[in-house]
Amino acid sequence: MTDLMHDAITIAQASILGEYDVPPTAVVLANDNNVQLVLGGFQDESDATSWQDALRAIREELDAPAVMLYFSAWTTIQRDGEDHSLDTLIVQVGTPGCLFFRAYEQIRNPGQGVVTELRELTQLREEADPETDTPMQPSLGNVFAPATESFRESSTYLDLIDSVSEKLDEKSMFADEVRTHLH
C-alpha cells in the first residue's frame, strides 16, 4: 500500500500546487491507465450514490486496485485547546476493505492566493472500514462493492464507459505516436 498511497498523494498534490482550489475529483488508479473524474460533472455531486456507482463501474471495467478522491476544504482542528480553521487538501484512497484518509494544510502565496506548499496534518490520518461511517465527508465509501444494476442499466453508465474507453484509446494512440517520434 505504501507505493500506491505515495502515488495517489503525489497526483493530488500536483493537482493543487499553483492552483486556487480543486473541485472534488476522483481518480481510478488503474496501473498504467488512471482515469480522472471531476465530481462536479454529476447533476448532484452531493448525491454520493451516483458518483460512487460511476467510480465502481470504472474501477470494475479497468480492474483497478485503488480509487482516490481529493478536494479542498476547510477543516477545524484543535491546537492548545482552541479550535482553528485550516485551509486543507483532503485525500482519500480506497482499496479492498480499507479507506485511507490524509489531510494537508494548504499554504498559499499571500499576493496571488495560489497554493504553494502542503503540510501534512498527521493528527488527521485515518484508516477506516468502507462499510462503516467514515471520518470525513464526502467519502469514497466502498468503491469495491459492485455497481448497482440500476446504474448499469442507465444511459449515464453507457456514456461513462464509452467516454472512458475513448480516452484510453486516445491515450494509447498518443503513446504509440510519441514512441514513433522518439525512435
Short mmCIF file of C-alpha atoms in Angstrom, two decimals:
data_model
loop_
_atom_site.label_atom_id
_atom_site.label_comp_id
_atom_site.label_asym_id
_atom_site.label_seq_id
_atom_site.Cartn_x
_atom_site.Cartn_y
_atom_site.Cartn_z
CA MET A 1 0.00 0.00 0.00
CA THR A 2 2.88 2.39 0.60
CA ASP A 3 3.77 2.87 -3.10
CA LEU A 4 0.11 3.18 -4.09
CA MET A 5 -0.58 5.72 -1.34
CA HIS A 6 2.54 7.69 -2.29
CA ASP A 7 1.48 7.75 -5.96
CA ALA A 8 -2.04 8.86 -5.05
CA ILE A 9 -0.82 11.65 -2.79
CA THR A 10 1.64 12.82 -5.46
CA ILE A 11 -1.19 13.05 -8.01
CA ALA A 12 -3.39 15.02 -5.59
CA GLN A 13 -0.59 17.38 -4.58
CA ALA A 14 0.42 18.02 -8.19
CA SER A 15 -3.20 18.93 -8.96
CA ILE A 16 -3.39 21.64 -6.29
CA LEU A 17 0.06 23.25 -6.29
CA GLY A 18 -0.13 26.52 -8.21
CA GLU A 19 -3.96 26.47 -8.15
CA TYR A 20 -6.57 28.29 -6.06
CA ASP A 21 -8.73 25.25 -5.26
CA VAL A 22 -9.57 21.89 -6.71
CA PRO A 23 -13.11 20.65 -7.18
CA PRO A 24 -13.88 17.23 -5.71
CA THR A 25 -12.01 14.93 -8.09
CA ALA A 26 -11.75 11.15 -8.17
CA VAL A 27 -9.01 9.17 -9.86
CA VAL A 28 -9.31 5.47 -10.61
CA LEU A 29 -5.76 4.23 -10.13
CA ALA A 30 -5.55 1.52 -12.75
CA ASN A 31 -1.86 0.75 -13.07
CA ASP A 32 -0.90 2.47 -16.35
CA ASN A 33 -4.39 3.79 -17.13
CA ASN A 34 -5.51 6.27 -14.48
CA VAL A 35 -8.92 7.78 -15.14
CA GLN A 36 -9.89 11.12 -13.62
CA LEU A 37 -13.50 12.08 -12.88
CA VAL A 38 -14.46 15.58 -11.68
CA LEU A 39 -17.50 15.13 -9.45
CA GLY A 40 -18.97 18.48 -10.47
CA GLY A 41 -19.90 16.77 -13.73
CA PHE A 42 -22.70 14.95 -11.93
CA GLN A 43 -26.10 16.60 -11.61
CA ASP A 44 -25.88 16.47 -7.83
CA GLU A 45 -22.34 15.94 -6.58
CA SER A 46 -23.68 15.78 -3.02
CA ASP A 47 -25.62 12.63 -4.04
CA ALA A 48 -22.83 10.18 -3.28
CA THR A 49 -24.68 7.20 -4.74
CA SER A 50 -24.43 8.46 -8.34
CA TRP A 51 -20.72 9.26 -8.38
CA GLN A 52 -19.82 6.26 -6.21
CA ASP A 53 -21.61 4.00 -8.71
CA ALA A 54 -19.70 5.68 -11.54
CA LEU A 55 -16.39 5.07 -9.76
CA ARG A 56 -17.34 1.47 -9.03
CA ALA A 57 -18.18 0.89 -12.70
CA ILE A 58 -14.91 2.40 -13.95
CA ARG A 59 -12.89 0.55 -11.29
CA GLU A 60 -14.54 -2.74 -12.31
CA GLU A 61 -14.02 -2.04 -16.01
CA LEU A 62 -10.30 -1.33 -15.50
CA ASP A 63 -9.81 -3.89 -12.72
CA ALA A 64 -8.15 -1.10 -10.74
CA PRO A 65 -6.50 -1.83 -7.37
CA ALA A 66 -7.43 1.57 -5.86
CA VAL A 67 -9.51 4.71 -6.22
CA MET A 68 -8.64 8.16 -4.89
CA LEU A 69 -10.78 11.17 -4.04
CA TYR A 70 -9.30 14.60 -3.27
CA PHE A 71 -10.75 18.05 -2.67
CA SER A 72 -10.09 21.38 -0.97
CA ALA A 73 -11.99 22.04 2.26
CA TRP A 74 -11.96 23.98 5.49
CA THR A 75 -11.11 21.73 8.42
CA THR A 76 -11.35 22.55 12.10
CA ILE A 77 -8.63 21.19 14.35
CA GLN A 78 -7.76 21.82 17.99
CA ARG A 79 -4.47 23.40 18.99
CA ASP A 80 -3.79 24.16 22.63
CA GLY A 81 -7.45 23.59 23.47
CA GLU A 82 -8.75 26.06 20.85
CA ASP A 83 -10.46 25.42 17.52
CA HIS A 84 -8.59 26.60 14.42
CA SER A 85 -9.92 26.50 10.86
CA LEU A 86 -7.38 25.36 8.32
CA ASP A 87 -7.46 25.51 4.55
CA THR A 88 -6.85 21.86 3.65
CA LEU A 89 -6.47 19.34 0.88
CA ILE A 90 -8.25 16.11 1.79
CA VAL A 91 -7.02 12.91 0.11
CA GLN A 92 -8.79 9.55 0.39
CA VAL A 93 -7.60 6.29 -1.12
CA GLY A 94 -9.91 3.29 -1.26
CA THR A 95 -8.52 -0.22 -1.55
CA PRO A 96 -10.30 -3.54 -0.96
CA GLY A 97 -11.53 -3.42 2.65
CA CYS A 98 -9.89 -0.11 3.67
CA LEU A 99 -10.17 3.65 3.23
CA PHE A 100 -7.10 5.76 3.94
CA PHE A 101 -7.59 9.45 4.78
CA ARG A 102 -4.90 12.14 4.75
CA ALA A 103 -5.19 15.89 5.21
CA TYR A 104 -2.74 18.63 4.25
CA GLU A 105 -2.77 22.28 5.21
CA GLN A 106 -2.66 24.36 2.04
CA ILE A 107 -0.14 27.21 2.35
CA ARG A 108 -0.96 29.99 -0.10
CA ASN A 109 1.00 32.77 -1.76
CA PRO A 110 -0.33 35.90 0.03
CA GLY A 111 -0.40 38.04 -3.12
CA GLN A 112 -1.97 35.61 -5.55
CA GLY A 113 -3.75 33.15 -3.26
CA VAL A 114 -2.46 30.07 -5.07
CA VAL A 115 -1.31 27.03 -3.11
CA THR A 116 2.49 26.95 -2.90
CA GLU A 117 3.08 24.33 -0.21
CA LEU A 118 1.31 21.49 1.59
CA ARG A 119 1.93 20.42 5.19
CA GLU A 120 0.59 17.08 6.35
CA LEU A 121 -1.76 17.24 9.33
CA THR A 122 -0.69 13.99 10.96
CA GLN A 123 -3.46 14.19 13.55
CA LEU A 124 -5.95 13.75 10.67
CA ARG A 125 -4.51 10.47 9.38
CA GLU A 126 -7.21 7.80 9.48
CA GLU A 127 -7.82 4.31 8.24
CA ALA A 128 -11.43 3.16 8.14
CA ASP A 129 -13.64 0.29 7.12
CA PRO A 130 -15.53 1.45 3.98
CA GLU A 131 -18.69 -0.29 5.22
CA THR A 132 -18.95 1.93 8.32
CA ASP A 133 -19.23 5.65 8.93
CA THR A 134 -16.10 7.37 7.72
CA PRO A 135 -14.30 10.21 9.49
CA MET A 136 -14.55 12.70 6.59
CA GLN A 137 -17.23 13.57 4.07
CA PRO A 138 -17.64 13.28 1.15
CA SER A 139 -16.29 9.76 1.23
CA LEU A 140 -15.48 7.19 -1.41
CA GLY A 141 -17.45 4.62 0.56
CA ASN A 142 -16.94 1.06 -0.58
CA VAL A 143 -15.77 1.51 -4.17
CA PHE A 144 -15.04 -2.21 -4.32
CA ALA A 145 -18.71 -3.14 -3.98
CA PRO A 146 -20.35 -3.94 -7.32
CA ALA A 147 -22.01 -1.08 -9.19
CA THR A 148 -25.77 -1.27 -8.80
CA GLU A 149 -27.86 -2.90 -11.52
CA SER A 150 -29.95 0.24 -11.91
CA PHE A 151 -26.78 2.23 -12.62
CA ARG A 152 -25.51 -0.40 -15.10
CA GLU A 153 -28.80 -0.08 -16.99
CA SER A 154 -28.68 3.72 -17.09
CA SER A 155 -27.64 5.88 -20.02
CA THR A 156 -25.09 7.51 -17.67
CA TYR A 157 -23.31 4.15 -17.35
CA LEU A 158 -23.15 3.61 -21.12
CA ASP A 159 -21.97 7.19 -21.73
CA LEU A 160 -19.36 6.89 -18.99
CA ILE A 161 -17.93 3.59 -20.25
CA ASP A 162 -17.85 4.91 -23.84
CA SER A 163 -16.08 8.08 -22.70
CA VAL A 164 -13.52 6.16 -20.62
CA SER A 165 -12.85 3.71 -23.47
CA GLU A 166 -12.44 6.61 -25.91
CA LYS A 167 -10.00 8.46 -23.60
CA LEU A 168 -7.94 5.31 -23.03
CA ASP A 169 -7.80 4.66 -26.78
CA GLU A 170 -6.64 8.26 -27.38
CA LYS A 171 -4.02 7.88 -24.67
CA SER A 172 -2.77 4.65 -26.21
CA MET A 173 -2.59 6.16 -29.72
CA PHE A 174 -0.74 9.21 -28.36
CA ALA A 175 1.77 6.99 -26.52
CA ASP A 176 2.37 4.99 -29.72
CA GLU A 177 2.84 8.22 -31.69
CA VAL A 178 5.36 9.57 -29.17
CA ARG A 179 7.30 6.29 -29.28
CA THR A 180 7.41 6.51 -33.07
CA HIS A 181 8.85 10.06 -32.95
CA LEU A 182 11.44 9.11 -30.37
CA HIS A 183 12.96 6.36 -32.49
#
